[in-house]
Coordinates of C-alpha atoms in Angstrom, one line a residue:
X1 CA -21.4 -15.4 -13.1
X2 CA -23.5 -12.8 -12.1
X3 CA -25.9 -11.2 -14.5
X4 CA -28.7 -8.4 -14.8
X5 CA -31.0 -7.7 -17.4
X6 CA -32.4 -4.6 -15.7
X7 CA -32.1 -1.5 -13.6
X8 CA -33.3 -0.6 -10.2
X9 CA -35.5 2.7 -10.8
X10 CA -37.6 4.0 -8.2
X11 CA -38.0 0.4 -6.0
X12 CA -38.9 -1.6 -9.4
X13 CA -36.9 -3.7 -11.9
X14 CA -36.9 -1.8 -15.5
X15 CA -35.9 -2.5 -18.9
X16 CA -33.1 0.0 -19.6
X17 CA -33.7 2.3 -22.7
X18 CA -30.3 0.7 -24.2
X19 CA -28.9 -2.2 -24.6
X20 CA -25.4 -1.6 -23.8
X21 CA -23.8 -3.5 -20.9
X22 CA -20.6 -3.2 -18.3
X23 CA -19.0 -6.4 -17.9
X24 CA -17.1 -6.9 -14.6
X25 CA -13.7 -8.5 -14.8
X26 CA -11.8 -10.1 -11.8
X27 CA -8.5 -8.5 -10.7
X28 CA -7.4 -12.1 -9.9
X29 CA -8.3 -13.9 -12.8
X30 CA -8.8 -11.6 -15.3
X31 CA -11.7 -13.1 -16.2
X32 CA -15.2 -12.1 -16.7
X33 CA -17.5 -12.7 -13.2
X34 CA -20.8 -10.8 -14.0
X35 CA -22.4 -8.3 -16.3
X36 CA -24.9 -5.7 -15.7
X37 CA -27.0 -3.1 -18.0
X38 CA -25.6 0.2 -18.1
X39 CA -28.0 3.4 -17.8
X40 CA -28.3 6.0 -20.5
X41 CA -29.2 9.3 -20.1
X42 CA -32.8 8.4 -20.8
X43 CA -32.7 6.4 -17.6
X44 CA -31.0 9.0 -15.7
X45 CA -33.9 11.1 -16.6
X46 CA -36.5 8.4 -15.7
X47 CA -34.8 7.7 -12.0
X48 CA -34.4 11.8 -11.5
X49 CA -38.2 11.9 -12.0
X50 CA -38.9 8.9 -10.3
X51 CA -37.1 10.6 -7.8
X52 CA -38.4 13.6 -7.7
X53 CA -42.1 13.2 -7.5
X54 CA -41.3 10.5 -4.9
X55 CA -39.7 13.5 -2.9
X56 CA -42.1 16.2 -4.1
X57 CA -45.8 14.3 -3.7
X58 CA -45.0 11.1 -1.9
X59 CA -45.0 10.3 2.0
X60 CA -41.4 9.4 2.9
X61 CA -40.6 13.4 3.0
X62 CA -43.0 13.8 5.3
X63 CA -42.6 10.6 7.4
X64 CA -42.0 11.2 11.1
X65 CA -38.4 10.8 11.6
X66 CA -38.9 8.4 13.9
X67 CA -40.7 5.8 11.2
X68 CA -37.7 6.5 8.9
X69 CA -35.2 4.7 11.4
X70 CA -37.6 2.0 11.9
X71 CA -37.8 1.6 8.0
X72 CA -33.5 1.7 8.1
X73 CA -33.5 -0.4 11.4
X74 CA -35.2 -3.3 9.0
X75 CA -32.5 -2.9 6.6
X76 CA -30.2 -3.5 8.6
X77 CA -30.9 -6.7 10.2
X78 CA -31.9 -7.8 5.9
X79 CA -28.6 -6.3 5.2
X80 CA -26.8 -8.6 8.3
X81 CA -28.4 -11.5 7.1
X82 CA -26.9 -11.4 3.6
X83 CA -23.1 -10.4 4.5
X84 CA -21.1 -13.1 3.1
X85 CA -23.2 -13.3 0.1
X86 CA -22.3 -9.7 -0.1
X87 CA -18.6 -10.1 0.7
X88 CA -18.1 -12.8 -1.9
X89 CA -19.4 -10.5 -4.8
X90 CA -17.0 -7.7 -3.6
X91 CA -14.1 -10.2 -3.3
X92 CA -15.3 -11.7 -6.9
X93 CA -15.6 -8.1 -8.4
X94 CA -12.8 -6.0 -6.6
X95 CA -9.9 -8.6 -5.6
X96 CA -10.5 -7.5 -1.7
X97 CA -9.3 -10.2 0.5
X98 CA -12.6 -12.3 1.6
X99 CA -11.4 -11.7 5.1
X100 CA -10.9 -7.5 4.5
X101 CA -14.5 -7.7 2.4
X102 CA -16.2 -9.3 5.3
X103 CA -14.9 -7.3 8.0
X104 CA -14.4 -3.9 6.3
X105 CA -16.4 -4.2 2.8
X106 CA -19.5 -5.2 4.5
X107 CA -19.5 -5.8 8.3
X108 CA -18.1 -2.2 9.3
X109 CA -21.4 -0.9 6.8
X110 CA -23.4 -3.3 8.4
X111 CA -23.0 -1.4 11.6
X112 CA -22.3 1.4 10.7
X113 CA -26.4 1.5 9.4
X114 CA -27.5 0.7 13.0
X115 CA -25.0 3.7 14.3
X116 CA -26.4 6.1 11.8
X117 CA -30.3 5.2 12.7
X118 CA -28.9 6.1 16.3
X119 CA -27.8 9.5 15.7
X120 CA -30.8 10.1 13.5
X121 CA -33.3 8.9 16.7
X122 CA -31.2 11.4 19.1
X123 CA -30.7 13.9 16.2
X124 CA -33.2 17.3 17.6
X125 CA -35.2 17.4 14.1
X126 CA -37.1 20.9 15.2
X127 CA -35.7 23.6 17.8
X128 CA -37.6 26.3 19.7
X129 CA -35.1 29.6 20.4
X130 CA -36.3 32.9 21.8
X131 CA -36.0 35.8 19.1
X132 CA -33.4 38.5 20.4
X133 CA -36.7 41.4 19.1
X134 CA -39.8 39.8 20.5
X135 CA -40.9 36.7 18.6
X136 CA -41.0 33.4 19.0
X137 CA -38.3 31.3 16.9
X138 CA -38.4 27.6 15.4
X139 CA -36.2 26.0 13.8
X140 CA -37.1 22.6 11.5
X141 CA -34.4 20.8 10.0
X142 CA -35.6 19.3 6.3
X143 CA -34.7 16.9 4.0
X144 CA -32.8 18.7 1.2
X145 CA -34.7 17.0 -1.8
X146 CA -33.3 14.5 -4.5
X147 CA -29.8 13.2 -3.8
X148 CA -27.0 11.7 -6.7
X149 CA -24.7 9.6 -4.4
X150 CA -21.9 8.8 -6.6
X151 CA -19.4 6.2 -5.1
X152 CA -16.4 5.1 -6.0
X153 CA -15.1 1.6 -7.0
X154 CA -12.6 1.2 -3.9
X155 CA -15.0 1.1 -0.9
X156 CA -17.8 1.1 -2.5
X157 CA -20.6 -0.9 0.2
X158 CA -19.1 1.8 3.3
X159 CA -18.9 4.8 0.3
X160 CA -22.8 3.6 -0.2
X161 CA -23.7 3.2 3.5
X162 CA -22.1 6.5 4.2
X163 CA -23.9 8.7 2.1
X164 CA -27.2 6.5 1.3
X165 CA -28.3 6.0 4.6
X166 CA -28.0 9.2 6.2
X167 CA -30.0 10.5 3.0
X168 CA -33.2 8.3 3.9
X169 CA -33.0 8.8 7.5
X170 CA -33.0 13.0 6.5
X171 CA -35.9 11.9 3.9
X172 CA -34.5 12.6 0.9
X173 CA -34.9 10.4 -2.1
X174 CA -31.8 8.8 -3.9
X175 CA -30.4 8.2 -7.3
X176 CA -27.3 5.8 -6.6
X177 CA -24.3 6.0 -9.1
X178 CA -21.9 3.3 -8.4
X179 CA -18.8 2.5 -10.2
X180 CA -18.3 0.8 -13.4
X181 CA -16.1 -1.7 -12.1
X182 CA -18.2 -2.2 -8.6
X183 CA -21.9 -2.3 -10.2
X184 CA -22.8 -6.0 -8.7
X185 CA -22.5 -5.4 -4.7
X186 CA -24.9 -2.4 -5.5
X187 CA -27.5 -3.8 -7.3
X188 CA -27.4 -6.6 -5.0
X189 CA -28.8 -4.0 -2.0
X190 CA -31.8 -3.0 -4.4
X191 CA -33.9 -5.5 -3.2
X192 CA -33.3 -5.0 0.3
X193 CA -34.6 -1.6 0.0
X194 CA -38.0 -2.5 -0.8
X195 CA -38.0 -5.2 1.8
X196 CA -37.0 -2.6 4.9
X197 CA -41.0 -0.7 3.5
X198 CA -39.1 2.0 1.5
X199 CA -41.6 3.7 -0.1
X200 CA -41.7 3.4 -4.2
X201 CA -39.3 6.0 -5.8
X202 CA -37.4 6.6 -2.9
X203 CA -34.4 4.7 -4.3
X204 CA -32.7 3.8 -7.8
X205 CA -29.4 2.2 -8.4
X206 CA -27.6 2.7 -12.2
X207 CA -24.7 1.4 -13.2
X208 CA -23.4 4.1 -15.6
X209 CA -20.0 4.8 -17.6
X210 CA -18.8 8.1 -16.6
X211 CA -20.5 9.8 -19.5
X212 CA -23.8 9.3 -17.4
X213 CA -22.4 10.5 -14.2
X214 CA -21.7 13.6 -15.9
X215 CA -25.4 14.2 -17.1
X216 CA -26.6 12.7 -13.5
X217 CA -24.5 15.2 -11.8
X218 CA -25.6 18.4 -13.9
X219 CA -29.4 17.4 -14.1
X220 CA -31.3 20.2 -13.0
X221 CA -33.6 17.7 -11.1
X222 CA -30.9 17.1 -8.6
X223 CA -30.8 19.2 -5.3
X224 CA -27.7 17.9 -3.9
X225 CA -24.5 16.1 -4.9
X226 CA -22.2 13.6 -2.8
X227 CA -19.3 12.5 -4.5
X228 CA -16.2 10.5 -3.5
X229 CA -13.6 10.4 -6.3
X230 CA -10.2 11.5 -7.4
X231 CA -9.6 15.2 -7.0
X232 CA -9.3 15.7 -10.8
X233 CA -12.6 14.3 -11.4
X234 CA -13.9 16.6 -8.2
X235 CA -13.5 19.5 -9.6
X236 CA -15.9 18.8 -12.6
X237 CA -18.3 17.5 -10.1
X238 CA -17.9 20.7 -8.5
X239 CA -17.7 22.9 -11.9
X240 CA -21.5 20.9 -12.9
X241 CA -23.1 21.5 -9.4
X242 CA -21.9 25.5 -10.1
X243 CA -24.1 25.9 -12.6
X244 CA -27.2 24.6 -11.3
X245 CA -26.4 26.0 -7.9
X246 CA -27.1 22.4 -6.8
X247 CA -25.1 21.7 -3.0
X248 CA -22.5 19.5 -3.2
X249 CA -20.2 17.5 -0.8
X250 CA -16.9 16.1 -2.2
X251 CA -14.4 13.7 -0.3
X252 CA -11.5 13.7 -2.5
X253 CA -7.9 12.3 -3.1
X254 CA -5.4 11.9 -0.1
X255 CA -1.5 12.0 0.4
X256 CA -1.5 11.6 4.3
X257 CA 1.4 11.6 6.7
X258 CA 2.5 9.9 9.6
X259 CA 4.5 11.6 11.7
X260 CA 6.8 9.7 14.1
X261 CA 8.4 11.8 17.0
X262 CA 11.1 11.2 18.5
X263 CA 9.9 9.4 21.2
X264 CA 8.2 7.2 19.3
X265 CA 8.8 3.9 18.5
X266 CA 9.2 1.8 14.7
X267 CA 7.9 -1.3 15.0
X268 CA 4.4 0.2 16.3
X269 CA 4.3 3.1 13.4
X270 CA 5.1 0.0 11.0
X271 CA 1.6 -1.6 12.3
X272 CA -0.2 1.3 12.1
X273 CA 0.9 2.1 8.5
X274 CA 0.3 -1.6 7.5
X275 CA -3.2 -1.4 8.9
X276 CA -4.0 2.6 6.9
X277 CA -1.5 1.9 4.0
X278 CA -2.4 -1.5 2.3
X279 CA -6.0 -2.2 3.2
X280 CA -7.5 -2.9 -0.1
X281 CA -3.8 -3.1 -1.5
X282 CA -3.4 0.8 -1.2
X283 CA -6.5 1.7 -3.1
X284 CA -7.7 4.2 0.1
X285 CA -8.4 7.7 0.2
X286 CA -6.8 8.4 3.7
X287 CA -3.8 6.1 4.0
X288 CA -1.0 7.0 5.9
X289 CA 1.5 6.7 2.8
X290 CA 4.0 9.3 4.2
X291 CA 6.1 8.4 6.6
X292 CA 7.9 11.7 8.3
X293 CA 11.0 9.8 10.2
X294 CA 13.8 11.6 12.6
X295 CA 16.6 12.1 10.1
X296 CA 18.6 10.0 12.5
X297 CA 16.6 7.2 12.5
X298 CA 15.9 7.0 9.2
X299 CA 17.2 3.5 8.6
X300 CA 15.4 2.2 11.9
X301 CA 12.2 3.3 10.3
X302 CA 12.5 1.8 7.0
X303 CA 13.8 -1.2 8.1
X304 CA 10.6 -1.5 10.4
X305 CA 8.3 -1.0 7.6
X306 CA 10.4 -3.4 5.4
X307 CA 10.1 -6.0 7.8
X308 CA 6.5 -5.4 8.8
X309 CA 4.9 -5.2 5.3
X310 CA 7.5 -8.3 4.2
X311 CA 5.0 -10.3 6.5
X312 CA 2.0 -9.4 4.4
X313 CA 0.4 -12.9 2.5
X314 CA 0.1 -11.8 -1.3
X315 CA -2.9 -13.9 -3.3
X316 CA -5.9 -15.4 -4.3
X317 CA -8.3 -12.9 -2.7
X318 CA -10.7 -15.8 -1.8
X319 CA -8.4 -17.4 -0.1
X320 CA -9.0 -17.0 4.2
X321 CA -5.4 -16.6 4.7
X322 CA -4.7 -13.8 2.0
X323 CA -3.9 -10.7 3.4
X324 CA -3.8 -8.8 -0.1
X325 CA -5.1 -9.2 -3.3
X326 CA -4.5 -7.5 -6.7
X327 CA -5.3 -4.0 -7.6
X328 CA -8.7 -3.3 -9.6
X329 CA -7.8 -3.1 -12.6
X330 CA -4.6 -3.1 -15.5
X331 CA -4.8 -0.2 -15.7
X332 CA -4.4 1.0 -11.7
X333 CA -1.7 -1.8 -12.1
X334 CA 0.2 0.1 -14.4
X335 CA -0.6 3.2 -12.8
X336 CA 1.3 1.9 -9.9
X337 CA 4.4 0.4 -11.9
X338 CA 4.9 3.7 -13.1
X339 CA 4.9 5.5 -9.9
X340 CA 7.3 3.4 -8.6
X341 CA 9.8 3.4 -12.1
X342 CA 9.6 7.4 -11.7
X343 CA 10.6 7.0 -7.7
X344 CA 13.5 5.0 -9.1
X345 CA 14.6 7.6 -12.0
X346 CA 14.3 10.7 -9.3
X347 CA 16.5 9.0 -7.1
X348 CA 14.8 7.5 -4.4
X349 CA 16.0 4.1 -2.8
X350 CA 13.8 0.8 -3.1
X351 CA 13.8 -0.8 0.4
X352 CA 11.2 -3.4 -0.5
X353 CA 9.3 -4.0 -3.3
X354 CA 9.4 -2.6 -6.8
X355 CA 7.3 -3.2 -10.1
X356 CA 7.5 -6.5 -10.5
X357 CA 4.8 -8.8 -9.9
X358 CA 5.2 -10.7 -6.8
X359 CA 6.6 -14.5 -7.3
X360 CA 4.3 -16.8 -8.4
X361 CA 1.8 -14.1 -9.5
X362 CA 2.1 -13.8 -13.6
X363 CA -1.6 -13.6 -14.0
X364 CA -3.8 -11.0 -11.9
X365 CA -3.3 -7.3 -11.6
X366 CA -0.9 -7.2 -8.6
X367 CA 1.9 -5.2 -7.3
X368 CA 4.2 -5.5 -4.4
X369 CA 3.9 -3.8 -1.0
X370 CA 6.8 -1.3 -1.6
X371 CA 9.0 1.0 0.3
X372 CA 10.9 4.0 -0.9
X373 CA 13.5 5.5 1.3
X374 CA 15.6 8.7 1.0
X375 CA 13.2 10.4 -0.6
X376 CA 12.8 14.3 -0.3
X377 CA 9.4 16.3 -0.4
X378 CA 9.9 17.5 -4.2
X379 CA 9.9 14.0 -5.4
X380 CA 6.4 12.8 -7.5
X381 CA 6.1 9.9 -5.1
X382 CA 5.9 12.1 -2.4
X383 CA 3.4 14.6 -4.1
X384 CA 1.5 12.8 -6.2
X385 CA -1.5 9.9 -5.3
X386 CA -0.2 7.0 -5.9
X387 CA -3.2 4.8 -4.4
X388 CA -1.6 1.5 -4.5
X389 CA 0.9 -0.2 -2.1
X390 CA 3.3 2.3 -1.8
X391 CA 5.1 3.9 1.7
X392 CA 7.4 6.9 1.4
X393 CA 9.8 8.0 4.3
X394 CA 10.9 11.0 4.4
X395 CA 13.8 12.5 7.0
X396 CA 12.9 15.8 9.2
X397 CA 15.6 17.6 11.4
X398 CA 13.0 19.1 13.9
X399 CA 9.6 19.2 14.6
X400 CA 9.0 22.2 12.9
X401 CA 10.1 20.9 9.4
X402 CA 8.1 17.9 10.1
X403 CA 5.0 20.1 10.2
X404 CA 6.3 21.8 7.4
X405 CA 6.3 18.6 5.3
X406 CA 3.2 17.4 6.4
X407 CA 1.8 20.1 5.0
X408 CA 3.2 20.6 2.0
X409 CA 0.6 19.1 -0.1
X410 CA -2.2 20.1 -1.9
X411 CA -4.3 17.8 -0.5
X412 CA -5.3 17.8 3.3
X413 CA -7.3 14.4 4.4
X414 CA -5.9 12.7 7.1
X415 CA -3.1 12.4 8.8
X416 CA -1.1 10.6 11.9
X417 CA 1.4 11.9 14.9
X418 CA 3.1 8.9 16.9
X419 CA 4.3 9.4 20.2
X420 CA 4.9 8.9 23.9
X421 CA 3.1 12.2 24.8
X422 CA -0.4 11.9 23.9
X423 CA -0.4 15.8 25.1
X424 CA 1.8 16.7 22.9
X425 CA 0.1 14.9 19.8
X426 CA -3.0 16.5 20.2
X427 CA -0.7 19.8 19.8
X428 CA 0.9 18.5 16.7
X429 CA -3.0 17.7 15.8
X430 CA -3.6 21.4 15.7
X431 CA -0.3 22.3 13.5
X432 CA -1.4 19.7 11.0
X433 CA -4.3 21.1 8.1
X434 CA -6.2 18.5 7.4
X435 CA -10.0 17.4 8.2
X436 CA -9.0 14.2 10.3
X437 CA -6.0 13.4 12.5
X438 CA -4.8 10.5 14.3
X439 CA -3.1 10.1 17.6
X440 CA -0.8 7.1 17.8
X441 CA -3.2 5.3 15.2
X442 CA -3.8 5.3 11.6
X443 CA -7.4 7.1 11.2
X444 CA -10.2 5.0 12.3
X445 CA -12.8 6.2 10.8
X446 CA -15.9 5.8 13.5
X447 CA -19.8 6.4 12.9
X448 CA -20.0 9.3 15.7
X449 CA -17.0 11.2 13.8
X450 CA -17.2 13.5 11.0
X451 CA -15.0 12.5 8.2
X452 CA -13.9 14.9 5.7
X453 CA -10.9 17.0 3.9
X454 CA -9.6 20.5 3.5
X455 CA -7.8 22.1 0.2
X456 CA -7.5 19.7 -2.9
X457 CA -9.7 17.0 -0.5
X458 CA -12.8 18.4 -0.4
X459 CA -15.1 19.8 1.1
X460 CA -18.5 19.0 3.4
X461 CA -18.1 15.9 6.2
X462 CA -19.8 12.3 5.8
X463 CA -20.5 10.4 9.2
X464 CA -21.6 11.4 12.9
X465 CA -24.1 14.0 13.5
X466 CA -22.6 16.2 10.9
X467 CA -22.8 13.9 7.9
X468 CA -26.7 13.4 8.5
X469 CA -27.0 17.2 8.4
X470 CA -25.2 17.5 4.9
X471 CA -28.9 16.3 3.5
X472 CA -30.6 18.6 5.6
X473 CA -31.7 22.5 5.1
X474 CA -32.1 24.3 8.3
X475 CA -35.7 26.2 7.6
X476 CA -36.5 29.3 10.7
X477 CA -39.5 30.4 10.9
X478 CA -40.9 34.0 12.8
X479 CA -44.0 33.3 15.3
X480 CA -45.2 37.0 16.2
X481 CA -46.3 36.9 20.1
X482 CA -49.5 37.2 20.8
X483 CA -50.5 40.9 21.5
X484 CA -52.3 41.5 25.5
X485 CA -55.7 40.9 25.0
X486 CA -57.4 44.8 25.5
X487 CA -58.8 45.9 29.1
X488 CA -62.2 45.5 29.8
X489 CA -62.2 47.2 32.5
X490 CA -64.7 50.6 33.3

């Protein structure tokens, strides 16, 4: 069991103002593995404080850039040496796989904090640029103040990384949000902060219901807002920040397609959508979970998928050999069922799968890698979110209604073409509105790439160059030359 008495506010351990607490159940077992205190809005207003005078009066602000990846450099060799440590508490707490959480829970953050001090050490923090009348210009790129990162409970050590780390290296202080069901992998970093020399107040980590989030999120102490979340819950997020005129970034729900051309072949866009589609059993924001097949092959490609995600060991998520583990909680288990009963009532056909727990699995919040097949672009399972393990194929006459589908979402996040022609997959790229893309892969989300949506999936990028300037305001300032000294002469 894992247990904590306190919060993490500004770098020290605090009693919090009340005594209520957020147990954390296991998906597997559905039994209790930790509790942790849960912030009021007293200690929101305590870590904004914190926060902001750490920002407003303290050094890190004005640290040379250069001594702030030093600072993150140390963190992540701490944060290296503790990654199965930090992998078991995600598998305890979130039912991921022990060998998903230690390869994509914790050792994809682990370097992707290394990548991030990279671009920050290249990144050209002040810029000198002749004036188009005369003067001299220069341009300083500043932290943008105090930062609310609020993460999700699905991803929630790369969610953190992604947003927490380019904060600090841009000097900004921040208050860290994570999810009530994923509180233990976050307090479990708060130490490791003051180890890496982070100055006091720089950092604080509450565990909150979502009644706090809301009063985090519209604090007037706040100067910007990164929030990854459903799309519902986005636009409050965005609706709060309105009001205060506080910036906000917002990487939001998904329903992304894979497109297979005709050239293309089953078996390899079955892998592809095994590897996107039932990571962390489905629960993931940009997972290929439409599958766009040539109406005359439709068969070949649900058969592929059928067989391919057949092969897929169903478990104990501490377990080596398990491949997928159970969803987060009843009720994203339910959630699921009843996606998959309405895909049934609206006429779509079960390939694989269905609502019933897999064999052998009576206890644990689990649901079957499913495939639906004949289904057409009006159904719900084909509009709607489902984020658990479920695959769609849908039939296209021609390239053009392909596109067509594609698009027809509201949301636009990722998205895959599969083919022989990588030329013409980078033109299919360009027909396809979203904020990432894919060539003959699922989306590999890399440290030097922006990731980020368009329409009902947000808005701002996270990652590469551009995600560290998402905590940055660009300041220009006027330097009048200096006039010709006066002649002297006679």
């Amino acid at each position: 069991m894992h247990e904590q008495e306190q919060l993490f506010i500004g770098g020290e351990w605090v009693t919090p103002s009340t005594g209520a607490r957020i147990k954390v159940i296991s998906p597997h077992s559905e039994k209790p593995v930790g509790s942790v205190a849960a912030a009021g809005t007293a200690d929101v207003d305590r870590a904004v404080a914190t926060a902001r005078q750490a920002f407003d009066e303290g050094p890190w602000p004005r640290t040379d850039p250069a001594e702030r990846v030093k600072a993150i450099r140390r963190l992540a060799t701490l944060y290296s040496a503790r990654r199965d440590e930090l992998a078991q508490i995600i598998t305890a707490q979130l039912g991921a796989p022990i060998s998903f959480a230690r390869r994509a829970q914790v050792g994809l953050p682990g370097s992707m904090i290394g990548a991030f001090a990279d671009i920050a050490a290249a990144y050209p923090w002040q810029e000198n640029r002749p004036g188009v009348y005369g003067q001299d210009i220069v341009l300083r790129r500043e932290p943008v103040g105090v930062v609310a990162a609020i993460v999700p409970w699905n991803m929630p050590q790369f969610l953190t990384v992604t947003k927490l780390i380019p904060a600090l290296l841009a000097g900004c202080a921040v208050v860290l949000k994570p999810a009530p069901e994923s509180p233990l992998d976050a307090l479990f970093l708060a130490d490791l902060f003051t180890q890496a020399g982070l100055p006091p107040g720089v950092v604080s980590v509450l565990p909150a219901e979502r009644d706090v989030s809301a009063h985090l999120v519209g604090h007037p102490g706040i100067d910007k807002v990164s929030f990854t979340g459903s799309t519902a819950a986005g636009r409050q997020v965005a609706t709060a920040c309105a009001a205060n005129l506080t910036k906000v970034s917002l990487e939001l729900g998904g329903k992304s397609a894979a497109i297979a051309l005709d050239d293309a072949d089953p078996a390899t866009v079955a892998k592809a959508v095994r590897f996107s589609g039932m990571g962390m059993a489905g629960q993931i924001c940009n997972a290929l979970t439409r599958v766009l097949a040539p109406a005359g092959r439709l068969d070949d490609y649900t058969d592929a998928l059928t067989a391919e995600l057949s092969t897929i060991r169903i478990g104990d998520p501490s377990d080596p050999d398990t491949q997928m583990g159970p969803l987060v909680t009843r009720r994203q288990q339910e959630r699921v069922r009843g996606y998959i009963d309405t895909g049934l009532r609206e006429g779509a056909r079960l390939a694989t799968g269905g609502s019933a727990p897999p064999t052998g699995l009576d206890t644990g919040w689990y649901v079957q890698p499913t495939v639906f097949s004949d289904v057409t672009p009006a159904m719900t399972i084909a509009r709607e979110e489902i984020f658990g393990p479920v695959i769609v194929v849908l039939p296209y006459r021609d390239e053009d209604e392909a596109i067509r589908i594609a698009n027809d979402t509201e949301y636009g996040l990722a998205g895959s073409v599969f083919t022989a022609d990588t030329a013409h997959g980078l033109h299919i790229a360009g027909r396809v509105r979203t904020g990432t893309f894919g060539v003959n892969q699922g989306y590999s989300m890399d440290p030097a790439a922006p990731f980020g949506g368009v329409k009902a999936s947000g808005y701002g990028r996270e990652l590469g160059r551009e995600g560290l300037e998402s905590y940055l305001n660009t300041k220009s300032i006027s330097i009048a030359q200096s006039p010709s000294p006066p002649d002297s002469a006679g």
